Tab-separated table of C-alpha atoms in Angstrom:
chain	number	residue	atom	x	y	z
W	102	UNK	CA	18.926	332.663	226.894
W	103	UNK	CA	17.596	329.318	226.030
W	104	UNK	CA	17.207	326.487	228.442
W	105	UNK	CA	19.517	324.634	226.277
W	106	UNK	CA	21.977	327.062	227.119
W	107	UNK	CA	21.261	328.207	230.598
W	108	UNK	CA	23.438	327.084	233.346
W	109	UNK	CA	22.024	324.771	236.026
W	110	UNK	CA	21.002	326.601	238.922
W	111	UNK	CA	24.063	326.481	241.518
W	112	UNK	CA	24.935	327.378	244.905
W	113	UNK	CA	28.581	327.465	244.388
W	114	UNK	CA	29.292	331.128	242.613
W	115	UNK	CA	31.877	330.859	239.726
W	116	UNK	CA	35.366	331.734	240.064
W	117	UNK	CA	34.448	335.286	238.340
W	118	UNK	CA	31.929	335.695	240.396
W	119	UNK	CA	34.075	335.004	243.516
W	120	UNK	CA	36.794	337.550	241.984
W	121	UNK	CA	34.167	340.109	241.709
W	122	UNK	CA	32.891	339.484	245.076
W	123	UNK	CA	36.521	339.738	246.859
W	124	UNK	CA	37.216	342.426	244.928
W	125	UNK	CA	34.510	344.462	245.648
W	126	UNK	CA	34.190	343.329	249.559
W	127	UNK	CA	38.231	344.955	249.182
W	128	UNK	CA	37.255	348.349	248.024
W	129	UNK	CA	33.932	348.121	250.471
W	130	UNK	CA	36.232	347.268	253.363
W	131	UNK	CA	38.939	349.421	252.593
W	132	UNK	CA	37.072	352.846	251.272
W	133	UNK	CA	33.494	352.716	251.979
W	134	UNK	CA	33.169	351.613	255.431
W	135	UNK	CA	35.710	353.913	257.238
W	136	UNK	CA	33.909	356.753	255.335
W	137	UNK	CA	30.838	356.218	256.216
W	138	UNK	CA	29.887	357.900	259.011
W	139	UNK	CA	31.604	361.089	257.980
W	140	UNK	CA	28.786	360.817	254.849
W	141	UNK	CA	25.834	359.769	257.080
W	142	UNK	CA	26.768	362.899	259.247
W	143	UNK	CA	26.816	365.599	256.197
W	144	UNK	CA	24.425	363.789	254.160
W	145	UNK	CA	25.575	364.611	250.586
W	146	UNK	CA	26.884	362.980	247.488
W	147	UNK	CA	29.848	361.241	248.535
W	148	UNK	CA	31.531	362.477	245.301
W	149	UNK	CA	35.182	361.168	245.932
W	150	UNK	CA	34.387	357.958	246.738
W	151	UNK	CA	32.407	357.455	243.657
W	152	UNK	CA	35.110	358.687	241.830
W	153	UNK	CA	37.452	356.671	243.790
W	154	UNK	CA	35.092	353.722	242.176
W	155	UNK	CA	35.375	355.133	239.535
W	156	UNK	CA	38.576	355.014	238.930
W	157	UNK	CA	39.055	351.413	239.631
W	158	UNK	CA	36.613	350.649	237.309
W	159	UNK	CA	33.640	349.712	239.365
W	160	UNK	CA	31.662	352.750	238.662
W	161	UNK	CA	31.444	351.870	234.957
W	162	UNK	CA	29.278	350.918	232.554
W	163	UNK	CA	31.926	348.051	231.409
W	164	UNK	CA	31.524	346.855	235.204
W	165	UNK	CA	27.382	347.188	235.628
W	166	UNK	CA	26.952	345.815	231.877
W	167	UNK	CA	29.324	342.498	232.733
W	168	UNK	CA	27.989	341.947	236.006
W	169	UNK	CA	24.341	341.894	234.627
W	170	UNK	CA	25.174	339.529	231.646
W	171	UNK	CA	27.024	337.133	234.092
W	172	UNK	CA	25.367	333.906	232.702
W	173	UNK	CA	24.221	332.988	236.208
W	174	UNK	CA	23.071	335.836	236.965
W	175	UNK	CA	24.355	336.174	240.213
W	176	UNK	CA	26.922	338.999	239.281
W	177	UNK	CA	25.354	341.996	240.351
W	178	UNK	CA	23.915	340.238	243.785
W	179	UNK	CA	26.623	338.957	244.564
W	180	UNK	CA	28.602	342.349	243.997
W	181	UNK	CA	25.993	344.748	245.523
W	182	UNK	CA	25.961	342.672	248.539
W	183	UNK	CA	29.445	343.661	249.113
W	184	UNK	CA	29.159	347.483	248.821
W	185	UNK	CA	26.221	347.587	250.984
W	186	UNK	CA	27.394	345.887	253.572
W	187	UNK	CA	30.245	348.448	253.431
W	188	UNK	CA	27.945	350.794	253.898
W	189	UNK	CA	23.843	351.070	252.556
W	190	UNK	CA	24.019	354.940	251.693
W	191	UNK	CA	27.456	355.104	249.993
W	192	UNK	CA	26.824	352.170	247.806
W	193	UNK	CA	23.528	353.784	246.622
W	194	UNK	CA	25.435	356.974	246.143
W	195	UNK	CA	27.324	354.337	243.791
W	196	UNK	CA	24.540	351.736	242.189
W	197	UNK	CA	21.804	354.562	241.928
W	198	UNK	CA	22.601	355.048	237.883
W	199	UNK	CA	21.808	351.063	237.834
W	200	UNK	CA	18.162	351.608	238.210
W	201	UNK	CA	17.609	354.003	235.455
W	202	UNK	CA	20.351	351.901	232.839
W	203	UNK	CA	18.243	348.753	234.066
W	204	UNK	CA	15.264	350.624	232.161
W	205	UNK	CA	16.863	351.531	229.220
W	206	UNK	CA	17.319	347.835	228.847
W	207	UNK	CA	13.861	347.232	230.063
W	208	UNK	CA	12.366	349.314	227.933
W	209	UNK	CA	14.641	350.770	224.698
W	210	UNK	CA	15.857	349.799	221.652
W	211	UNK	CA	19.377	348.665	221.252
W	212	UNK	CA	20.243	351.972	219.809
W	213	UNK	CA	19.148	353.586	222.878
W	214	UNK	CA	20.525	351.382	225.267
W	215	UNK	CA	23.832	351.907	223.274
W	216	UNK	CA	23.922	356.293	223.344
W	217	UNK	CA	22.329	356.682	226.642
W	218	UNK	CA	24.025	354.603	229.073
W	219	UNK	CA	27.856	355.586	228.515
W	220	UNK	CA	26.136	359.032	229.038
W	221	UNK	CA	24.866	357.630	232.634
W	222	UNK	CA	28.375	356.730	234.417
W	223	UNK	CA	30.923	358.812	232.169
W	224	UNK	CA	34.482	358.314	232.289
W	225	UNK	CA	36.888	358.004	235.234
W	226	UNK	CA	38.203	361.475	234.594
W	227	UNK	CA	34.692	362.668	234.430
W	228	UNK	CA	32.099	360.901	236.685
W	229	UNK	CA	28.373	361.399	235.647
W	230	UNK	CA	25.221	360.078	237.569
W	231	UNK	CA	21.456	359.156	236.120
W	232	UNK	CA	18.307	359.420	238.040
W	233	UNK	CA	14.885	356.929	237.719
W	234	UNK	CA	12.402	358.919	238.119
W	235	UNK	CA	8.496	357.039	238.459
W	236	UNK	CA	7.171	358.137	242.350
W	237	UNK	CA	5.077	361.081	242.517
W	238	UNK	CA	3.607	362.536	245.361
W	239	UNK	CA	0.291	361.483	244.744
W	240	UNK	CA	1.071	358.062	243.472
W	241	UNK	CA	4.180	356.264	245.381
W	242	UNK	CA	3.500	352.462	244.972
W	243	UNK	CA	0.375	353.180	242.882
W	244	UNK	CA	1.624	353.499	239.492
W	245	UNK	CA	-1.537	353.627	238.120
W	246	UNK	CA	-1.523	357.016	239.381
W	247	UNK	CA	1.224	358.469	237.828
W	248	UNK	CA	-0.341	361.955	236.519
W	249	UNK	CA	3.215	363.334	234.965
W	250	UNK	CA	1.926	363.836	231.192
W	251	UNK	CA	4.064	363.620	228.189
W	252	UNK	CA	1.934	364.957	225.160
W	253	UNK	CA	3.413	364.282	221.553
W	254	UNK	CA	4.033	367.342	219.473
W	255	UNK	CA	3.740	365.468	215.988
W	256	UNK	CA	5.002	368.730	214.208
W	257	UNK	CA	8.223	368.640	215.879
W	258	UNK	CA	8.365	365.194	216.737
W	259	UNK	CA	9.133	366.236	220.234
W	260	UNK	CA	7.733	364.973	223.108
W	261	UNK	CA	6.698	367.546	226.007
W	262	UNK	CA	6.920	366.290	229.596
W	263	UNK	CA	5.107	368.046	233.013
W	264	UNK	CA	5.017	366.715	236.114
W	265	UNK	CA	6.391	366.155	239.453
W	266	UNK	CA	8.783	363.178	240.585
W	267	UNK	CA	9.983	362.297	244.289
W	268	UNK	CA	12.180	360.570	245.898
W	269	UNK	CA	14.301	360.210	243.110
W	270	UNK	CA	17.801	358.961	244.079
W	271	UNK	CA	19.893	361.450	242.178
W	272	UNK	CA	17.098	363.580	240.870
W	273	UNK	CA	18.032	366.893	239.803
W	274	UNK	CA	21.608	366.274	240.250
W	275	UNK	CA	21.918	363.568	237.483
W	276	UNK	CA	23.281	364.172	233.683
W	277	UNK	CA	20.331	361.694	231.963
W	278	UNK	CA	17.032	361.455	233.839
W	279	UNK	CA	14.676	358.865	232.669
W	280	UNK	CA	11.134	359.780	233.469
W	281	UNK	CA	7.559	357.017	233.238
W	282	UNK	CA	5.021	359.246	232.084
W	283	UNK	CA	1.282	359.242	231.161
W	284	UNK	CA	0.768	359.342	227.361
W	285	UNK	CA	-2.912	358.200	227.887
W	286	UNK	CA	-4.344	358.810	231.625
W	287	UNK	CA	-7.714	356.898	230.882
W	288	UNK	CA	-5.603	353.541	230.576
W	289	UNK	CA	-3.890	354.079	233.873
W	290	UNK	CA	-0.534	351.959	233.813
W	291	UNK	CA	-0.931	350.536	230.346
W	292	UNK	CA	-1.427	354.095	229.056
W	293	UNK	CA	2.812	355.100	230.083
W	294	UNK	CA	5.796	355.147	228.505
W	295	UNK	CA	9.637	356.397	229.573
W	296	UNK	CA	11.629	358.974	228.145
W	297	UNK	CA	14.845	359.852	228.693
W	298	UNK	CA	15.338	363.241	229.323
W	299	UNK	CA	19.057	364.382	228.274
W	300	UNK	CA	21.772	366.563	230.081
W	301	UNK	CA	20.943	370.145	230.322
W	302	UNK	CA	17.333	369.906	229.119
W	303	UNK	CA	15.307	373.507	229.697
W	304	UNK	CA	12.622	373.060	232.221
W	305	UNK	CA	14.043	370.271	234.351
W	306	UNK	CA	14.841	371.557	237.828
W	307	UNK	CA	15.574	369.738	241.329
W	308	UNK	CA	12.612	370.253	243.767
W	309	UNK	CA	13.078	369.598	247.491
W	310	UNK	CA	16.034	367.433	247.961
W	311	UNK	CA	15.012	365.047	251.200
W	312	UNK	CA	16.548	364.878	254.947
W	313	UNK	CA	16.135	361.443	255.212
W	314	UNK	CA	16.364	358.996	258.465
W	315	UNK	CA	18.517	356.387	256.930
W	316	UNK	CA	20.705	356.180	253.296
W	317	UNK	CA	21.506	359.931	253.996
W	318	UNK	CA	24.900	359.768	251.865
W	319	UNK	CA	22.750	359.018	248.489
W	320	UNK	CA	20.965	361.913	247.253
W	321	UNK	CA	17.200	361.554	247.182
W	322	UNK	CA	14.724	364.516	246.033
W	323	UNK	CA	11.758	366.133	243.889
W	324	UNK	CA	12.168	366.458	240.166
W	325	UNK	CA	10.107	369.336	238.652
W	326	UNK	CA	9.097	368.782	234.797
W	327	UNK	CA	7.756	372.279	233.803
W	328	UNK	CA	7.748	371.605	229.852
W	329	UNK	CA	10.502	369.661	229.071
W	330	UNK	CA	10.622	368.870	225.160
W	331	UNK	CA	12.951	365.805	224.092
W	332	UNK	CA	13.112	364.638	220.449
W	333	UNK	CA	10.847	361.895	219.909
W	334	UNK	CA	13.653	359.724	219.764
W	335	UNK	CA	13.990	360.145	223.970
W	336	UNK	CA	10.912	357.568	223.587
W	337	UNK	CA	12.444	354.402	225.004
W	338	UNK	CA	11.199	351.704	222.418
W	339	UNK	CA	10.132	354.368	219.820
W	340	UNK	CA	6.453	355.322	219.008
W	341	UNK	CA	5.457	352.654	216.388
W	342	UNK	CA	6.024	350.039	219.482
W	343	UNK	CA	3.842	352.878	221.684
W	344	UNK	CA	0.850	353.007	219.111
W	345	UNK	CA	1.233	349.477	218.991
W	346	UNK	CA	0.534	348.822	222.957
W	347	UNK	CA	-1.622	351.520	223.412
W	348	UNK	CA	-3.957	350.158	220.477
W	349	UNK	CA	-4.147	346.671	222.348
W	350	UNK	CA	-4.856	347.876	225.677
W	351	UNK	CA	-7.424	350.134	224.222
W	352	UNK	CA	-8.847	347.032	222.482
W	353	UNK	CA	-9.072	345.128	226.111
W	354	UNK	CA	-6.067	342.916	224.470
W	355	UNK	CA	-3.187	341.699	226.994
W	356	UNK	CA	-0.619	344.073	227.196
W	357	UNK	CA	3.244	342.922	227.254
W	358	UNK	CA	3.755	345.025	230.673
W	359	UNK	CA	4.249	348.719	231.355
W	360	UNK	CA	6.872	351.249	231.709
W	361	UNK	CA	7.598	351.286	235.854
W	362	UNK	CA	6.983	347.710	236.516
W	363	UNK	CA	8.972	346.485	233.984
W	364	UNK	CA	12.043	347.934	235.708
W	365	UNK	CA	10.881	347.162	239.034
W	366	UNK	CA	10.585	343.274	238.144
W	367	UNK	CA	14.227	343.907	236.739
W	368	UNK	CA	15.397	344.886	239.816
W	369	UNK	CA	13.762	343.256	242.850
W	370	UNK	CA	16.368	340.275	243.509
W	371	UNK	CA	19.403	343.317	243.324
W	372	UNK	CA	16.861	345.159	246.119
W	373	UNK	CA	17.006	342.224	247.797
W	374	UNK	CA	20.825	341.594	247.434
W	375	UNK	CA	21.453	345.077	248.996
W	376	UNK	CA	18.857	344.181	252.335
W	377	UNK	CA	21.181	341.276	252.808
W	378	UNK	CA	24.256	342.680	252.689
W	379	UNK	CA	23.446	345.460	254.878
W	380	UNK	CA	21.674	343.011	257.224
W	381	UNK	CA	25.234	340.618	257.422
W	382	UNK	CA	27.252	343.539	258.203
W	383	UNK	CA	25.054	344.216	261.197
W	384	UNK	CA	25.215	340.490	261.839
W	385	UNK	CA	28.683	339.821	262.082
W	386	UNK	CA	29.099	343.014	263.657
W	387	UNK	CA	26.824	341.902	266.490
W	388	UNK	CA	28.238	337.874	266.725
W	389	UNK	CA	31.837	339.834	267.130
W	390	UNK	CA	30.604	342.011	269.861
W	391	UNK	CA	28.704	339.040	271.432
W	392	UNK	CA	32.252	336.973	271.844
W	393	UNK	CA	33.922	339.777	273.504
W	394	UNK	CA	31.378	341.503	275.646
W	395	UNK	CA	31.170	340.588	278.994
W	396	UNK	CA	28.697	340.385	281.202
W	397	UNK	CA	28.410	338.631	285.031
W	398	UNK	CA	31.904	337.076	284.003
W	399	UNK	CA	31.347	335.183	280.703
W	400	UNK	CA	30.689	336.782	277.090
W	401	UNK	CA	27.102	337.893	276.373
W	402	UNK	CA	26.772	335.653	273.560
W	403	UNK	CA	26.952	332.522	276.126
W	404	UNK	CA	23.364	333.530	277.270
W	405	UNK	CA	20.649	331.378	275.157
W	406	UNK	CA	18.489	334.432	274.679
W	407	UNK	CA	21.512	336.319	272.739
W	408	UNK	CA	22.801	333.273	271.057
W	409	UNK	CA	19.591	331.659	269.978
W	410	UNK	CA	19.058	335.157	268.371
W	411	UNK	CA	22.398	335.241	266.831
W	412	UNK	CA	21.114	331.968	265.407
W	413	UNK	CA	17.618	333.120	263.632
W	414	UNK	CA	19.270	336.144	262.545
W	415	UNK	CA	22.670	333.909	260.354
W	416	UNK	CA	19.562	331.797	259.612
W	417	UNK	CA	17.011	334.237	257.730
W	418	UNK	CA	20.304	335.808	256.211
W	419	UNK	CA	21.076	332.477	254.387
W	420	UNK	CA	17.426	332.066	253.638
W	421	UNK	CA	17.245	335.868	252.132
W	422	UNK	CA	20.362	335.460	250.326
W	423	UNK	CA	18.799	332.020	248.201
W	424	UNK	CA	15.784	333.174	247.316
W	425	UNK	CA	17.553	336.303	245.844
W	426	UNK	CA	20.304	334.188	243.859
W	427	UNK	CA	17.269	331.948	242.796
W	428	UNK	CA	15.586	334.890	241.738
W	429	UNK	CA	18.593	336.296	240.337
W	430	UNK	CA	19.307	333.188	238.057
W	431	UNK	CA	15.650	332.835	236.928
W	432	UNK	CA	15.749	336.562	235.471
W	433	UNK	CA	18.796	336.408	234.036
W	434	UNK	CA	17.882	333.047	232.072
W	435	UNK	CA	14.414	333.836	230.999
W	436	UNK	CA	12.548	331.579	233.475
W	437	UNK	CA	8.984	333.458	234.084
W	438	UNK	CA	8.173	334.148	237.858
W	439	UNK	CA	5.363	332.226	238.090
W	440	UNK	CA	5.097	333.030	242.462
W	441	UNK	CA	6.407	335.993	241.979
W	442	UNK	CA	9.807	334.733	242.876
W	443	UNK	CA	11.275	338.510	242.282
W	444	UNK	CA	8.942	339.428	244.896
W	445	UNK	CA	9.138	336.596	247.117
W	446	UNK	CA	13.397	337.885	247.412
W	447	UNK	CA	12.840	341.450	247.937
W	448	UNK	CA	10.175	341.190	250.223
W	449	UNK	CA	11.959	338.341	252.375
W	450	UNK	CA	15.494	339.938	252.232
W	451	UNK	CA	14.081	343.405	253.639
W	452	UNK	CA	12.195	342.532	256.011
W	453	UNK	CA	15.191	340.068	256.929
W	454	UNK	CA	17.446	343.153	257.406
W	455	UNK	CA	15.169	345.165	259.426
W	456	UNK	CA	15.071	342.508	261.851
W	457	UNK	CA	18.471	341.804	262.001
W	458	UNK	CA	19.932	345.456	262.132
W	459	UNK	CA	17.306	346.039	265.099
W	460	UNK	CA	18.032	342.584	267.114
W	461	UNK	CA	21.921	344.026	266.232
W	462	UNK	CA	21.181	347.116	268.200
W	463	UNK	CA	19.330	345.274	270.990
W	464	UNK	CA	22.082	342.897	271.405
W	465	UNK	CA	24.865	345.868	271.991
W	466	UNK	CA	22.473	347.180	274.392
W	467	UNK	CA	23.036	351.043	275.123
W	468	UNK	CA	25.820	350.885	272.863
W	469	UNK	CA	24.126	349.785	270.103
W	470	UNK	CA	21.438	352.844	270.524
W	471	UNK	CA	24.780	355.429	270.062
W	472	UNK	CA	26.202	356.476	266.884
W	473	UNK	CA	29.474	355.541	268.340
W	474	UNK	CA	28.861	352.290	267.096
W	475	UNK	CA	27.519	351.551	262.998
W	476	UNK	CA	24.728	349.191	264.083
W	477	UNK	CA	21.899	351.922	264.819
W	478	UNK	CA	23.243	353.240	261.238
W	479	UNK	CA	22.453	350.199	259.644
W	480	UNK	CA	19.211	350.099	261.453
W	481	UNK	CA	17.941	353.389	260.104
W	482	UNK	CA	19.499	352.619	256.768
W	483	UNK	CA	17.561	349.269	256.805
W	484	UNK	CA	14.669	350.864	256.680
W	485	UNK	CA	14.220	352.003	253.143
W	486	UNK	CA	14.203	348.804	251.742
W	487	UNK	CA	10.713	347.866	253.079
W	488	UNK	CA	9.599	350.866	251.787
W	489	UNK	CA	10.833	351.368	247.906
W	490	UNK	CA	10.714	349.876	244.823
W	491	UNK	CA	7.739	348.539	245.894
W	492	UNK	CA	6.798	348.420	250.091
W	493	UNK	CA	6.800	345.293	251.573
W	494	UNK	CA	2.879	345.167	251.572
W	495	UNK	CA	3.097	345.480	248.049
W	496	UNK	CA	5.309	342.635	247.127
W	497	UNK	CA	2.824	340.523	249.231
W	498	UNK	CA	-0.038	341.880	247.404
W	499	UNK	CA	2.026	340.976	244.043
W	500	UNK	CA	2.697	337.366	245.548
W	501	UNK	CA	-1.264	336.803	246.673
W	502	UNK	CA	-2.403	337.682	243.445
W	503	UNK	CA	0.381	335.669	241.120
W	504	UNK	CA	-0.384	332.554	243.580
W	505	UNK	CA	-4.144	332.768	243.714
W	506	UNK	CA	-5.097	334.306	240.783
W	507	UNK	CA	-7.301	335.734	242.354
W	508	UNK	CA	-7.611	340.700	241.619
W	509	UNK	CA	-6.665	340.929	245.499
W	510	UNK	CA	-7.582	344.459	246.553
């Protein structure tokens, strides 16, 4: 989008965008929060619910693909902050397919973008799921290091993937995986490229599926590649644009970004949108319990040391939740992040809801330390997002090295 076109940054969401937002805080009021416990407990794919969004239309591509063209670009913030602060592992269960249509879009052609991603959500009547799969055991936030090869077999035009992936929300589970793999090892991240790999594909097989601390109602687990052939067409972006960016990076020219990190920078301000919804609900949760707990004959929160907390923890909310709708608006209308403003959200927003969900817990006391109550949920689920798509010390090292200039090792 232009900047003749682009709509003036503004604080004040539209009236979709408030629809949106009250429609999904409805459904994550109404269906995800009284479920969530019961799916923290048994830790699987919270199937019914995601077909219960799927039948209203919010697990859709329709809904994903108008949220993310929302002009301002807040749509899909705004939304995801909702669902998680229904609940952090049920709305993954729900948004996980965004990560791998985000790099289709990234990454393909319009063609692509146009057969794969119906085949990501499905229909109402029949729900399907996608997995992004870049980590690798060896190589988590270094995706330099990705070793998963994907060799071209020019006399089938097929491409032939082997590998290992983990911690893959959705992996091995999904219809459509879409897998970053090494096409030329000696150029590290410059030398990869994604291919989808379709439904039923011989050779792709779920590895250990993980019992994790926090998010334990979205499914999260090793994806074995033991060779997987997909038609060269699987190629997001096609060879000829490949050859092309292989043949300047082995020429020392600039590249025009890789495979991984162009979906990461796609999605850092919706990372951050999810830290700050789960850190409100454990807000809220804890300025309600603060007005009605008493202690030595007056509520808790009339005690400076609770309410002065009470008062860091609204304000780094509000300050999370701006830099991710500036963030937001500058990817969705073109504007280059020159600090690393994608970072700057995703790193501020997640380390805002760790210390929120824990001063949550503190502030209910022994209470807050049971599972009786959803703050030490949102706790452990708060976890995660200083930790992936890109760790916290990452984003910093991506901000030190935009602002200085400077190779920062």
């Amino acid at each position: 989008m232009s900047e003749a076109t682009a709509p003036a940054f503004s604080l004040e969401p539209s009236e979709d965008v408030r629809e949106v937002r009250d429609w999904t805080h409805g459904f994550a009021a109404d269906v995800i929060r009284p479920a969530a416990a019961e799916w923290d407990e048994r830790e699987e794919t919270p199937w019914p619910i995601i077909q219960e969004a799927a039948k209203i239309g919010l697990y859709s591509l329709d809904f994903f693909a108008n949220q993310w063209l929302e002009p301002s670009g807040l749509g899909i913030p705004v939304a995801f902050e909702e669902l998680y602060w229904g609940d952090p592992g049920i709305a993954l269960a729900i948004t996980g397919t965004g990560l791998a249509a985000v790099s289709v879009a990234a990454n393909g052609t319009q063609e692509q973008l146009f057969e794969w991603t119906p085949q990501m959500f499905g229909t109402a009547d029949d729900v399907k799921l996608a997995a992004f799969c870049s980590s690798e055991p060896d190589a988590g936030s270094d995706v330099s290091a990705i070793r998963t090869r994907a060799v071209h077999d020019q006399a089938k035009d097929e491409w032939v993937l082997n590998g290992t992936k983990t911690w893959a929300t959705n992996g091995g589970i999904a219809d459509v995986h879409v897998v970053v793999a090494s096409v030329d090892p000696e150029l590290g991240s410059r030398g990869q490229a994604t291919f989808i790999v379709p439904p039923n594909t011989p050779g792709l097989s779920q590895g250990q599926k993980f019992a994790k601390h926090g998010i334990r109602a979205s499914h999260t687990a090793e994806v074995v590649l033991d060779d997987v052939r997909v038609p060269g067409s699987c190629l997001l972006g096609g060879k000829e644009k490949l050859d092309e960016r292989i043949a300047r990076a082995r020429e020392g020219r600039r590249s025009k970004g890789q495979a991984a990190m162009k979906t990461f920078e796609a999605s850092r301000p919706t990372v951050g949108a999810m830290a700050v919804g789960c850190a409100r609900a454990a807000y809220e949760y804890a300025l309600e319990y603060s007005t009605r707990r008493e202690q030595f004959g007056r509520p808790i929160g009339d005690n400076q040391g609770v309410a002065f907390l009470l008062a860091e923890m609204a304000t780094r909310i509000d300050a999370a939740r701006l830099l991710v709708w500036r963030a937001a608006w500058m990817a969705r209308n073109g504007k280059d992040f020159d600090s690393a403003q994608g970072s700057m959200s995703k790193l501020y927003a997640s380390e805002t809801a760790t210390f929120v969900t824990q001063n949550a817990v503190r502030i209910l006391g022994g209470n807050g330390y049971t599972r009786e109550y959803p703050v030490e949920r949102w706790h452990r689920d708060a976890t995660i997002f200083t930790i992936f798509e890109g760790a916290s010390e990452i984003q910093k090292l991506i901000i030190g090295r935009t602002i200085t200039g400077l190779p920062i090792r």
